[in-house]
PDB file of C-alpha atoms in Angstrom:
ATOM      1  CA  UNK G   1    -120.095 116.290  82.537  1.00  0.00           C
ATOM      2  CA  UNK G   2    -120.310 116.005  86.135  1.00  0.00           C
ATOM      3  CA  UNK G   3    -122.853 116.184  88.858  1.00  0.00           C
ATOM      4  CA  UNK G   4    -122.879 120.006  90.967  1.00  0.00           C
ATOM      5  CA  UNK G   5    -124.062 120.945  93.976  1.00  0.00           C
ATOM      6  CA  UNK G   6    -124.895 124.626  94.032  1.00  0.00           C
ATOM      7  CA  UNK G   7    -126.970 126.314  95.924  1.00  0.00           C
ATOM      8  CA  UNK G   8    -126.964 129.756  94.300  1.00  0.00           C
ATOM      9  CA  UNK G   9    -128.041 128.635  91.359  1.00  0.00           C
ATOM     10  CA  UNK G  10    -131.318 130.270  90.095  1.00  0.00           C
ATOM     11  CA  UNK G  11    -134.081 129.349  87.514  1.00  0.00           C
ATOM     12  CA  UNK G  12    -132.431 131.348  84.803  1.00  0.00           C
ATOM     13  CA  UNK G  13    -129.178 129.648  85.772  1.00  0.00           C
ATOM     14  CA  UNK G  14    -130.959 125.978  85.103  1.00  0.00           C
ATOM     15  CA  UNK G  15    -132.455 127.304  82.063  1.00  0.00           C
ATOM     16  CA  UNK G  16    -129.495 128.005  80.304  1.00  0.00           C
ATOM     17  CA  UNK G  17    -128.148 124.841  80.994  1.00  0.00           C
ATOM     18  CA  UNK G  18    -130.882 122.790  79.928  1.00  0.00           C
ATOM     19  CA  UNK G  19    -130.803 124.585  76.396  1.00  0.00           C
ATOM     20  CA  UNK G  20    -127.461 124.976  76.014  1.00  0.00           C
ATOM     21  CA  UNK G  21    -126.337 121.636  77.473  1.00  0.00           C
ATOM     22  CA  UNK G  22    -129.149 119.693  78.463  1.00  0.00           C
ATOM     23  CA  UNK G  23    -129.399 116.906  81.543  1.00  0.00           C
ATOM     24  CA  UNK G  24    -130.254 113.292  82.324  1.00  0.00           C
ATOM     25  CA  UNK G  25    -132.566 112.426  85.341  1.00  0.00           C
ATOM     26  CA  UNK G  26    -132.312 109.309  86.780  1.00  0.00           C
ATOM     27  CA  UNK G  27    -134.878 108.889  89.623  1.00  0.00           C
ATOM     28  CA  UNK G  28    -136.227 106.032  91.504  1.00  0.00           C
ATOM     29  CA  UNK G  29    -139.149 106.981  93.652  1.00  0.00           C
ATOM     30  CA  UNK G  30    -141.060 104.926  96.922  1.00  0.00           C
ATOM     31  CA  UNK G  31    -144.621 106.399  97.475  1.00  0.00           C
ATOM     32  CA  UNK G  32    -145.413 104.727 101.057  1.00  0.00           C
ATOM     33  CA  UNK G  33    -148.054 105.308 103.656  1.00  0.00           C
ATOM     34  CA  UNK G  34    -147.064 104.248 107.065  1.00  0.00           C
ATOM     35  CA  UNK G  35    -143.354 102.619 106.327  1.00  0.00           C
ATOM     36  CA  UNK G  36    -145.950 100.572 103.733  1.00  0.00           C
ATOM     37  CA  UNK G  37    -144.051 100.988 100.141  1.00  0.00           C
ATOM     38  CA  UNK G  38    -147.281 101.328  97.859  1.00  0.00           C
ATOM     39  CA  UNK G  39    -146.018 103.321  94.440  1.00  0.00           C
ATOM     40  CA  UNK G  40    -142.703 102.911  92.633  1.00  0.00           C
ATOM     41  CA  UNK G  41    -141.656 105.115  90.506  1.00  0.00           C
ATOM     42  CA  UNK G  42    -138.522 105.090  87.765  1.00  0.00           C
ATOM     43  CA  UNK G  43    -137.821 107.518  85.438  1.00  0.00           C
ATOM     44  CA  UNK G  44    -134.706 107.667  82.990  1.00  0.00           C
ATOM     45  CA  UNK G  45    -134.995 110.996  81.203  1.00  0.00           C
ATOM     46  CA  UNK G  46    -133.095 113.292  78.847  1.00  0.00           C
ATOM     47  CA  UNK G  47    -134.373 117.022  78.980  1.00  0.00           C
ATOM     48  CA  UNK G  48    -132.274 119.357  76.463  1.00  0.00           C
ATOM     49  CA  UNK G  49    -132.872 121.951  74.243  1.00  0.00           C
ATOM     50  CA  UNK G  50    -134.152 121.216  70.792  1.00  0.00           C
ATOM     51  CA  UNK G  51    -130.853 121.731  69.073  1.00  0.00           C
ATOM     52  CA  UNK G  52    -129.186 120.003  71.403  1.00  0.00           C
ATOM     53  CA  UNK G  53    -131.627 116.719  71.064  1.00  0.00           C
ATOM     54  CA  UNK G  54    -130.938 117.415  67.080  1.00  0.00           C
ATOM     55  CA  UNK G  55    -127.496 117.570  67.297  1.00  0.00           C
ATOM     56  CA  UNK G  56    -126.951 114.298  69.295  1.00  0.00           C
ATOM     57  CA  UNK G  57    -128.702 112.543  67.182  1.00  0.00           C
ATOM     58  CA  UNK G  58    -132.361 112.400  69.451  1.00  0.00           C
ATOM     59  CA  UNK G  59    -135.385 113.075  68.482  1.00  0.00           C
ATOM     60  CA  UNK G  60    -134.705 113.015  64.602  1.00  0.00           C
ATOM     61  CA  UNK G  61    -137.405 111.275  62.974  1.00  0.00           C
ATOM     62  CA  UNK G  62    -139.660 113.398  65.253  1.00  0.00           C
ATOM     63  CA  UNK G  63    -138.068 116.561  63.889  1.00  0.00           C
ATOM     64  CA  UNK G  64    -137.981 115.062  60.396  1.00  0.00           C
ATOM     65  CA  UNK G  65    -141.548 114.707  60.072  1.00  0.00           C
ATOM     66  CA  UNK G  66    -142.853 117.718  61.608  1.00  0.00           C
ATOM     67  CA  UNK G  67    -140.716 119.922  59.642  1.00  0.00           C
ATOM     68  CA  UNK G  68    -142.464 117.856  56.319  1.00  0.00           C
ATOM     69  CA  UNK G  69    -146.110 118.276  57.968  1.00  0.00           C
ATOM     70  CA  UNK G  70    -145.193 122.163  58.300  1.00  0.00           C
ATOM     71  CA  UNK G  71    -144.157 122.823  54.464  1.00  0.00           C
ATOM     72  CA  UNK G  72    -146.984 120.685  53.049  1.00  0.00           C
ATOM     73  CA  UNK G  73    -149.322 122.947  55.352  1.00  0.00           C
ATOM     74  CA  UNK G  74    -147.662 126.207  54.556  1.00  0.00           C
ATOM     75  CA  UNK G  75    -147.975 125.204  50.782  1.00  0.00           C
ATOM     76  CA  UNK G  76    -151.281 124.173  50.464  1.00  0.00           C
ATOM     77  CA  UNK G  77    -152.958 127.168  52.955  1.00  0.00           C
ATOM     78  CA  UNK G  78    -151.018 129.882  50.671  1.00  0.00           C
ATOM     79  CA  UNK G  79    -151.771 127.214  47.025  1.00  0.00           C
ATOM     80  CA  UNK G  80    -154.254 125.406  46.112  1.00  0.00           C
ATOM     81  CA  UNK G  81    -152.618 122.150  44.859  1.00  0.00           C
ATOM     82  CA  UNK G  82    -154.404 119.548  42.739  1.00  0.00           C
ATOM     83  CA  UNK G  83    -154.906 115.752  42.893  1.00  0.00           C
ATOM     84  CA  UNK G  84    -151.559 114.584  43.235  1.00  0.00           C
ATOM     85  CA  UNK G  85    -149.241 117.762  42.758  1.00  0.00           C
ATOM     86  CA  UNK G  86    -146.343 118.502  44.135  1.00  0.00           C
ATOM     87  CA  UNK G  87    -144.361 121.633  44.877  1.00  0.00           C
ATOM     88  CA  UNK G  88    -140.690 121.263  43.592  1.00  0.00           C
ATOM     89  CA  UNK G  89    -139.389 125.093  44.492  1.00  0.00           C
ATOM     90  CA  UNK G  90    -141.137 128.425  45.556  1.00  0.00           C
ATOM     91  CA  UNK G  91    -139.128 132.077  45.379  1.00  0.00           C
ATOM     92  CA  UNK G  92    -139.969 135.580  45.633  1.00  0.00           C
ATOM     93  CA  UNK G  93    -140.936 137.279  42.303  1.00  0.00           C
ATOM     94  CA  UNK G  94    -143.511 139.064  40.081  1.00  0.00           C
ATOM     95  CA  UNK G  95    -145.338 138.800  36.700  1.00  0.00           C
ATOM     96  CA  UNK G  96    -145.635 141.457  34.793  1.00  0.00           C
ATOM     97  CA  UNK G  97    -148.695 142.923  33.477  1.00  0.00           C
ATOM     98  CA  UNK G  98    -149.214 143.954  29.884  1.00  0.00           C
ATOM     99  CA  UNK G  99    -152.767 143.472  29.544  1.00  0.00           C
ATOM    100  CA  UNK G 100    -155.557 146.151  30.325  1.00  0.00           C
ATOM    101  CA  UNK G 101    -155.328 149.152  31.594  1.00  0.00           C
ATOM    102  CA  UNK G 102    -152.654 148.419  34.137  1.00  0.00           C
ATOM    103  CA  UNK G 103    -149.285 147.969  32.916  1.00  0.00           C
ATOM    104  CA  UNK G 104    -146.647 147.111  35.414  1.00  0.00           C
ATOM    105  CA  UNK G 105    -144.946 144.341  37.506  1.00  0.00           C
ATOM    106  CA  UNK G 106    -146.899 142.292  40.137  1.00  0.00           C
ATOM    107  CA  UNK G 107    -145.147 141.130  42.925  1.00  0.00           C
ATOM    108  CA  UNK G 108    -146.151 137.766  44.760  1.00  0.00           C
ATOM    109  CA  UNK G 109    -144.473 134.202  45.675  1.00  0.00           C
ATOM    110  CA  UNK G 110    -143.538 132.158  42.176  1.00  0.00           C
ATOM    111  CA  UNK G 111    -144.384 128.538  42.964  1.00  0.00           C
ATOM    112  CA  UNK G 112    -142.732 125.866  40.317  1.00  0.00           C
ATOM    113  CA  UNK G 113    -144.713 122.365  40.494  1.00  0.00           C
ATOM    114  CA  UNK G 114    -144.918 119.285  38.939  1.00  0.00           C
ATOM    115  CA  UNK G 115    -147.469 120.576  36.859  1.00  0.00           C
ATOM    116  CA  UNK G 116    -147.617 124.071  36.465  1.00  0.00           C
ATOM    117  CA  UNK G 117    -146.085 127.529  36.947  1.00  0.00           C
ATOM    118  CA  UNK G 118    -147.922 130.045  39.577  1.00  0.00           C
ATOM    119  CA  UNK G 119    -147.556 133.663  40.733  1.00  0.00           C
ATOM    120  CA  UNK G 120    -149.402 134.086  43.602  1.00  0.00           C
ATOM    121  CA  UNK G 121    -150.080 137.182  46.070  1.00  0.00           C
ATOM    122  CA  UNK G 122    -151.177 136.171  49.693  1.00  0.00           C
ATOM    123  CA  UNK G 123    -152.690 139.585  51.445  1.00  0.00           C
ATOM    124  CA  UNK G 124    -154.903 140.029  49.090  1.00  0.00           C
ATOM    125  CA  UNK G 125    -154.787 136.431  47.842  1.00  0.00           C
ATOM    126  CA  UNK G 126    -154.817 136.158  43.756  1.00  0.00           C
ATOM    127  CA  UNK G 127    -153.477 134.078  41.394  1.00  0.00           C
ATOM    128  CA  UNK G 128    -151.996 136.639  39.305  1.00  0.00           C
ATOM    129  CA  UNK G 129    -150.525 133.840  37.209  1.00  0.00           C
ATOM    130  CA  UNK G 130    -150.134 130.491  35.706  1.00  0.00           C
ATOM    131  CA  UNK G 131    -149.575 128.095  33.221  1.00  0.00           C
ATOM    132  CA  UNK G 132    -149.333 124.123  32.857  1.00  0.00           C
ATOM    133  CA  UNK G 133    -146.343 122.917  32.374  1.00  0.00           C
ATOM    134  CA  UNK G 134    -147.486 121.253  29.082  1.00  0.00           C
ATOM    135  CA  UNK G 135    -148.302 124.404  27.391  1.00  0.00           C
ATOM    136  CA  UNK G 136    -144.689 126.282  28.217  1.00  0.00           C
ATOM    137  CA  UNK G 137    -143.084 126.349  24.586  1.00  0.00           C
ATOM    138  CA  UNK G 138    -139.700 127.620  25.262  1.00  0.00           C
ATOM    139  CA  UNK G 139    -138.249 129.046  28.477  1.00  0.00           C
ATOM    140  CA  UNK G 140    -135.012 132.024  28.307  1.00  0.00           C
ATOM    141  CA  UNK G 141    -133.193 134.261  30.610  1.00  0.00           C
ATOM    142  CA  UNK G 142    -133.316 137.868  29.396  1.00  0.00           C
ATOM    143  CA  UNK G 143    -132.000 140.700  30.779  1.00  0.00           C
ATOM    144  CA  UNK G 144    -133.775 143.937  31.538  1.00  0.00           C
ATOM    145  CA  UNK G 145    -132.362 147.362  32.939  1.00  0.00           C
ATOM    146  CA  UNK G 146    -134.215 148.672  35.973  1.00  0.00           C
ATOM    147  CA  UNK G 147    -135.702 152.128  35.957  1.00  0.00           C
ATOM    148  CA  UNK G 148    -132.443 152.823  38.223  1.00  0.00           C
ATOM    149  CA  UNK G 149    -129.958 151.753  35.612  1.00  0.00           C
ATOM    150  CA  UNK G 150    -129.580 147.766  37.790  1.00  0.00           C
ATOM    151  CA  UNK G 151    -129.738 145.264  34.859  1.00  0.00           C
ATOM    152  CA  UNK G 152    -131.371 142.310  35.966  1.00  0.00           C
ATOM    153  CA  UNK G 153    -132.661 138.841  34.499  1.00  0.00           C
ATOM    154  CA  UNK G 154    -136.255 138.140  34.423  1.00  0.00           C
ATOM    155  CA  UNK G 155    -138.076 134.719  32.825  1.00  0.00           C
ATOM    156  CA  UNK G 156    -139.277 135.209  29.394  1.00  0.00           C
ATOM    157  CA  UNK G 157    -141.647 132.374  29.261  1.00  0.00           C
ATOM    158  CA  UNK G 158    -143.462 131.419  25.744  1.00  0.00           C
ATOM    159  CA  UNK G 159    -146.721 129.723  25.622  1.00  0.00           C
ATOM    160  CA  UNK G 160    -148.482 127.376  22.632  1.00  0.00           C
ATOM    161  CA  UNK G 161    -150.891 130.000  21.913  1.00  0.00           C
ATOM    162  CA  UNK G 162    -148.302 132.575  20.803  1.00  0.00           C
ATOM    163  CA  UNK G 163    -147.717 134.522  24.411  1.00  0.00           C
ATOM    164  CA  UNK G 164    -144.785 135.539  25.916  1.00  0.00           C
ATOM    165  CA  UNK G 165    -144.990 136.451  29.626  1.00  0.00           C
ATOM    166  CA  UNK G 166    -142.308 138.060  31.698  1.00  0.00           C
ATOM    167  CA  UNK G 167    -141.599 136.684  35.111  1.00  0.00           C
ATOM    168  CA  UNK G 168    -139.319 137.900  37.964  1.00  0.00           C
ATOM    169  CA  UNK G 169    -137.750 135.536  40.322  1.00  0.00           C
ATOM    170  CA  UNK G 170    -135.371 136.234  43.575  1.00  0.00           C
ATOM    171  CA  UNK G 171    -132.658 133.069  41.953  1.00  0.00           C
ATOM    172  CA  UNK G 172    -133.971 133.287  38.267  1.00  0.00           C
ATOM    173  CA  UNK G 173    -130.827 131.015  36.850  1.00  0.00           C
ATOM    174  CA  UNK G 174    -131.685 128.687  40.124  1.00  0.00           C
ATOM    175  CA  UNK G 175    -135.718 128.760  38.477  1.00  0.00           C
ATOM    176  CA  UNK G 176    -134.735 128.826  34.830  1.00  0.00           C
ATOM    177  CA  UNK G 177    -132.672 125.205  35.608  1.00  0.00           C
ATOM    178  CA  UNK G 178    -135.358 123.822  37.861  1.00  0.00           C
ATOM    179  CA  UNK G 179    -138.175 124.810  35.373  1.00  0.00           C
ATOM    180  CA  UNK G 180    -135.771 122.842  32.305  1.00  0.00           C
ATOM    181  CA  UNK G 181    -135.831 119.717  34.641  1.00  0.00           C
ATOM    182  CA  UNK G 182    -139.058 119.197  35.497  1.00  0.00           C
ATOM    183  CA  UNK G 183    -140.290 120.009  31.609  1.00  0.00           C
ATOM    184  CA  UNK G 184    -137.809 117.255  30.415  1.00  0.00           C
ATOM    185  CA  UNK G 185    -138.904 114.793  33.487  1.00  0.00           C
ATOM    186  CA  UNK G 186    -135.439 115.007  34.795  1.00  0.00           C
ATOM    187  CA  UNK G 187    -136.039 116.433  38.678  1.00  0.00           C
ATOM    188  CA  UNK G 188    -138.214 114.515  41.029  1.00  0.00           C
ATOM    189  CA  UNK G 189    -141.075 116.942  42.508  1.00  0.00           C
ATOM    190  CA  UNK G 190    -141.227 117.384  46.515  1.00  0.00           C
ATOM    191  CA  UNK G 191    -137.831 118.975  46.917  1.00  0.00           C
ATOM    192  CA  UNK G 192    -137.905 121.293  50.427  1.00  0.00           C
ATOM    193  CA  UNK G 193    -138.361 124.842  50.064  1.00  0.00           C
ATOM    194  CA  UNK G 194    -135.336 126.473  49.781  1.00  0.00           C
ATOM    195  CA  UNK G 195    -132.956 124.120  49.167  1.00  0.00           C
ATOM    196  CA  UNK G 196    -131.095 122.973  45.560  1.00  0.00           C
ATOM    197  CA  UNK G 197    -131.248 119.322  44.019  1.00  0.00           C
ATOM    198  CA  UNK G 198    -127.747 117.955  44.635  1.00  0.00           C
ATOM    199  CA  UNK G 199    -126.274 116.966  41.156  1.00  0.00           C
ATOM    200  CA  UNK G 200    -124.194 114.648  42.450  1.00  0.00           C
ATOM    201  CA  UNK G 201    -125.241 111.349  43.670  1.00  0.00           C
ATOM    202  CA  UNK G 202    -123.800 110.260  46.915  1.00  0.00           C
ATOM    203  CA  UNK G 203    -121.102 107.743  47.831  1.00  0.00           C
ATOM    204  CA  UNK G 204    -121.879 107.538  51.883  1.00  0.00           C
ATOM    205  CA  UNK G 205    -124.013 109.746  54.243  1.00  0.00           C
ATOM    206  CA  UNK G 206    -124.874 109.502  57.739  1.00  0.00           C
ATOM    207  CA  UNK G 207    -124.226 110.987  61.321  1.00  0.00           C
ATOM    208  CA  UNK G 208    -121.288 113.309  61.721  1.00  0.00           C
ATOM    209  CA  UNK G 209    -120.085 115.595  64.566  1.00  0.00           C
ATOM    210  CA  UNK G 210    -118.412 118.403  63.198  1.00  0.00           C
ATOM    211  CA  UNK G 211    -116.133 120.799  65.463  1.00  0.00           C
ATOM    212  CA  UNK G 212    -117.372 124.082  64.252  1.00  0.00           C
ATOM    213  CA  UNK G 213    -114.779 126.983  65.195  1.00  0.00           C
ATOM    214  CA  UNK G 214    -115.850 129.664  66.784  1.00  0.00           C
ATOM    215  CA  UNK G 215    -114.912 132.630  68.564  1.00  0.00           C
ATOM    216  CA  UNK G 216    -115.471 131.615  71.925  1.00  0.00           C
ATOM    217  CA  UNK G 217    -113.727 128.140  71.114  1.00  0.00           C
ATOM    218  CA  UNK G 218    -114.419 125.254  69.147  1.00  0.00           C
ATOM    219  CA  UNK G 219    -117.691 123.550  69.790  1.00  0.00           C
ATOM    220  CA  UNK G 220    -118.911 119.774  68.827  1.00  0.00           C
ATOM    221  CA  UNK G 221    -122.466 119.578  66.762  1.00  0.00           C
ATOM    222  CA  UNK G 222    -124.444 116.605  65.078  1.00  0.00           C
ATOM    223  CA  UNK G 223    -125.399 116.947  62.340  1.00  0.00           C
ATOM    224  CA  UNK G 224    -125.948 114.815  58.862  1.00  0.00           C
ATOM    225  CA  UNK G 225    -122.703 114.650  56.357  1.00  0.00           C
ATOM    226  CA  UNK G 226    -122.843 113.832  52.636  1.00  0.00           C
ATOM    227  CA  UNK G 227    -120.348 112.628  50.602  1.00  0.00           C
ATOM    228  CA  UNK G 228    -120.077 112.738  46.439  1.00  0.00           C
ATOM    229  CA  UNK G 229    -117.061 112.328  43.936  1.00  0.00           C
ATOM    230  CA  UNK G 230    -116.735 115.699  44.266  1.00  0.00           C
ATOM    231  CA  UNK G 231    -117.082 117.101  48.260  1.00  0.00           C
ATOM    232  CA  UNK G 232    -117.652 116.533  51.640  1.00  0.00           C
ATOM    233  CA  UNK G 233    -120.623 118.781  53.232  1.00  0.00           C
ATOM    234  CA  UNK G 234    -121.828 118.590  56.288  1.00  0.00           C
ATOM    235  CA  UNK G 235    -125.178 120.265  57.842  1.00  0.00           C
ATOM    236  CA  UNK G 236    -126.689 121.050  61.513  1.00  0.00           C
ATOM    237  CA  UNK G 237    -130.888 120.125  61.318  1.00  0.00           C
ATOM    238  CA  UNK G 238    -131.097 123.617  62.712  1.00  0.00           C
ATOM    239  CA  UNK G 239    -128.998 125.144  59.724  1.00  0.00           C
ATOM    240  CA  UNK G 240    -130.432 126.504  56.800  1.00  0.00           C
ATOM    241  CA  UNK G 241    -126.708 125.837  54.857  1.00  0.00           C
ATOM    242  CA  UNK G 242    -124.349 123.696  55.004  1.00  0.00           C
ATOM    243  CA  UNK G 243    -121.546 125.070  57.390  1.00  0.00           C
ATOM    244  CA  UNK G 244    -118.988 122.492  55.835  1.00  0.00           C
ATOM    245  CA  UNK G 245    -117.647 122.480  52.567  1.00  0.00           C
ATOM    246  CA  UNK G 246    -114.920 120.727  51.489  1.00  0.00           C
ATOM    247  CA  UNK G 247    -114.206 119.828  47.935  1.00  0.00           C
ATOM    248  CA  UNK G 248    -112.193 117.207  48.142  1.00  0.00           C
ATOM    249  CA  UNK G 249    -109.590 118.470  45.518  1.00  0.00           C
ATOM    250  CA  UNK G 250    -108.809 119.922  48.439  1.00  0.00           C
ATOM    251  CA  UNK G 251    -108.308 117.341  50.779  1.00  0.00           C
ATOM    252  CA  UNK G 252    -104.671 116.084  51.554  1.00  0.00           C
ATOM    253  CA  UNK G 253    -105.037 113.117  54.324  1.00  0.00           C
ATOM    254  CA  UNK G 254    -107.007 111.792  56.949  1.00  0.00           C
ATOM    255  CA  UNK G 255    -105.985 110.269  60.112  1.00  0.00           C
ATOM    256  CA  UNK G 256    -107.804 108.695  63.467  1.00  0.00           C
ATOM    257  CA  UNK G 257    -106.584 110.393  66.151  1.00  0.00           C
ATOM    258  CA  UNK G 258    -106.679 108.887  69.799  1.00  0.00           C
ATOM    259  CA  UNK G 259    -108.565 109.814  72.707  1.00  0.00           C
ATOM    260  CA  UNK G 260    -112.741 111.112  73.829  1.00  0.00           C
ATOM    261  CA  UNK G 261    -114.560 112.449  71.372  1.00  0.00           C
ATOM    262  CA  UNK G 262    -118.849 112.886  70.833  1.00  0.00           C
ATOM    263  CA  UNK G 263    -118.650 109.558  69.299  1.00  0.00           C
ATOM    264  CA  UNK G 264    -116.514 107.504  72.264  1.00  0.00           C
ATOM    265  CA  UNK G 265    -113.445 106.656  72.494  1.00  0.00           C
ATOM    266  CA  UNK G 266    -110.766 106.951  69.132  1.00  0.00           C
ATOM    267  CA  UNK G 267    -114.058 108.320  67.033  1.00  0.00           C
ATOM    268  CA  UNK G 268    -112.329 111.880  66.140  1.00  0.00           C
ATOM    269  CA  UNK G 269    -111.004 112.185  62.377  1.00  0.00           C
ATOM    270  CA  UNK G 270    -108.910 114.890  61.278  1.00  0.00           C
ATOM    271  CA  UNK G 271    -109.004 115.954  57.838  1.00  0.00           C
ATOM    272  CA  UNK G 272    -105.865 118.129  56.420  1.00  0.00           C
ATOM    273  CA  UNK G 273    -106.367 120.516  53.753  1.00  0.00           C
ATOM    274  CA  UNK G 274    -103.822 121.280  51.074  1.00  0.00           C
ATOM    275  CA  UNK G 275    -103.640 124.703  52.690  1.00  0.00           C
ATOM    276  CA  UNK G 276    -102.492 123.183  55.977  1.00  0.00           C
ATOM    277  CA  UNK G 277    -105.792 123.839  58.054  1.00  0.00           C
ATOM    278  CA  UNK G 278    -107.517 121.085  59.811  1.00  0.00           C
ATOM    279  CA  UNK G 279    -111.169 120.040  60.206  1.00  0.00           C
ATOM    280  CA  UNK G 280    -112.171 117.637  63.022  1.00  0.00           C
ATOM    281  CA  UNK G 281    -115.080 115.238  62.450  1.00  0.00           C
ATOM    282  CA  UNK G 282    -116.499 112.517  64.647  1.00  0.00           C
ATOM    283  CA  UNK G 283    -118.138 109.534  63.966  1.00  0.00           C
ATOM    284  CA  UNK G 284    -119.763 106.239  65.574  1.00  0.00           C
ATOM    285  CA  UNK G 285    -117.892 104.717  62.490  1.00  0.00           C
ATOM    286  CA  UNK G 286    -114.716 106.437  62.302  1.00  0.00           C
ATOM    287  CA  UNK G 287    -112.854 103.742  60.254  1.00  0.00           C
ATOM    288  CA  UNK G 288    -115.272 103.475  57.493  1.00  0.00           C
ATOM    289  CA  UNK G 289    -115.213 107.107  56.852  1.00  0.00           C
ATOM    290  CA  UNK G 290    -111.374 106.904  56.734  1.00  0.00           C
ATOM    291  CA  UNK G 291    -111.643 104.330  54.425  1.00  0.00           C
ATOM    292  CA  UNK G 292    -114.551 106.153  52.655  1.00  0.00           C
ATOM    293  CA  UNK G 293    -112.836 109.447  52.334  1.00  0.00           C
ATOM    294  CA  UNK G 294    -109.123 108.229  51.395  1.00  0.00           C
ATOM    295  CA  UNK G 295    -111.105 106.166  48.425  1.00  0.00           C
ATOM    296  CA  UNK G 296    -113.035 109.040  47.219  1.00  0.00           C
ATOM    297  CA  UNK G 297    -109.994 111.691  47.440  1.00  0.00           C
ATOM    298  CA  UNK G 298    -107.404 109.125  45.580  1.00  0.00           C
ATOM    299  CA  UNK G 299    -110.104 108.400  42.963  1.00  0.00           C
ATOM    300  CA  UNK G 300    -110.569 112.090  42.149  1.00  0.00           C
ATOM    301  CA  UNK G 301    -107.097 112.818  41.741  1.00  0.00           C
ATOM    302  CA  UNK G 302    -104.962 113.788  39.052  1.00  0.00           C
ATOM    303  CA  UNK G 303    -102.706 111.292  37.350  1.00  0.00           C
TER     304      UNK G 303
END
């Protein structure tokens, strides 16, 4: 990056820059009345774009937290949690009716806890169901064909007083897993909405840069990478996926290559794949994830 001088440049023009890009200020300023220096001022600044700040690693435990504070406020405004509970997933889906007059499905939000089970409609809000988790007998995917001829899976939950309720979920083999955990104590509750509990446990994780291709050319991002016995991801603070995945079956060498990169001098890694493409990664450490990744792929591999 290098300082400009241009003179047609408009606000828009600066804009995009400072999202896109971002800039440092560096400014030493004299307030003086009559040659009399009375005010100094000094100001070392970075102004950027959130996803920039994210990306380069600014900013994080900021972003970190607030993103925390926003689920636990979106939870508890839309459920009422109790002393002490703690919302492991939540999913489109329904209950179905089969009492009274009404018979038909009921569609809301399904919230799993740490202690209970909950359909819930927001606009108008009702519980329009639940159970404790201590009372769920036995839990089984079963099929059902749609009035259109779709067969889908719904959540045939049984209760210790003889019921069996139906439940429909948007990922109902993603609910029907979760929902086995936490009954058997195996899943630790507060996981973020949306995401999956890694099976894996991991071997290193930190910073990464990843050079993400695109069609307008290759472009460095931050982001956090995660590394298991079984794959390499790798995940933007601003992505709702992971937009690396590498099983590492599939991983044929790494080298250090020479030269800039986002993490200095000599931090750019290139991976090979066995099908001959090439993933660039930068780190502040690039040695120890050499080391790191070389260790992990050997292990895995076939004798």
């Amino acid at each position: 990056m290098r300082p400009t001088r241009e003179p047609r440049v408009t606000l828009d023009d600066l804009v995009e820059v400072l999202l896109n890009k971002g800039a440092v200020l560096h400014l030493d300023l004299i307030v003086a009345v009559a040659d009399i220096p009375l005010i100094g001022v000094s100001v070392r600044a970075a102004v950027a774009g959130m996803e920039t700040m994210l990306e380069y690693g600014m900013m994080r435990n900021w972003d970190e937290a607030t993103r925390a504070w926003a689920e636990r406020s979106t939870v508890h405004r839309a459920l009422d949690l109790r002393e002490g509970e703690s919302v492991v997933r939540r999913m489109s889906g329904g209950h179905l009716l089969t009492e009274g007059v009404y018979h038909g499905w009921r569609p809301g939000t399904v919230y799993l806890t740490d202690q209970r089970l909950v359909v819930l409609r927001k606009e108008p809000r009702e519980v329009l169901w639940e159970a404790d988790l201590d009372t769920v007998r036995d839990v089984r995917l079963a099929p059902e064909r749609t009035v259109g001829g779709e067969e889908r899976l719904r959540l045939e939950v049984s209760l210790a007083d003889g019921r069996r309720e139906l439940l429909s979920a948007g990922e109902p083999e993603t609910l029907y897993d979760l929902l086995d955990r936490v009954r058997a104590g195996r899943l630790a509750p507060v996981l973020p909405s949306g995401t999956v509990p890694e099976e894996e446990p991991a071997i290193a994780g930190g910073h990464l840069w990843y050079e993400e291709p695109r069609r307008s050319g290759p472009l460095w991002r931050g982001g956090q990478a995660r590394l298991t016995a079984g794959r390499l991801t790798w995940k933007s603070p601003v992505d709702a996926r992971p937009a690396l995945v590498l099983p590492l079956t599939d991983l044929a060498g790494v080298r250090r290559v020479s030269g800039y990169g986002p993490g200095g001098e000599g931090s750019v890694l290139v991976l090979r794949t066995t099908t001959g493409e090439e993933i660039r990664l930068a780190a502040d450490d690039p040695d120890r994830w050499a080391r790191r990744l070389t260790a992990t792929s050997l292990a895995g591999a076939p004798a």
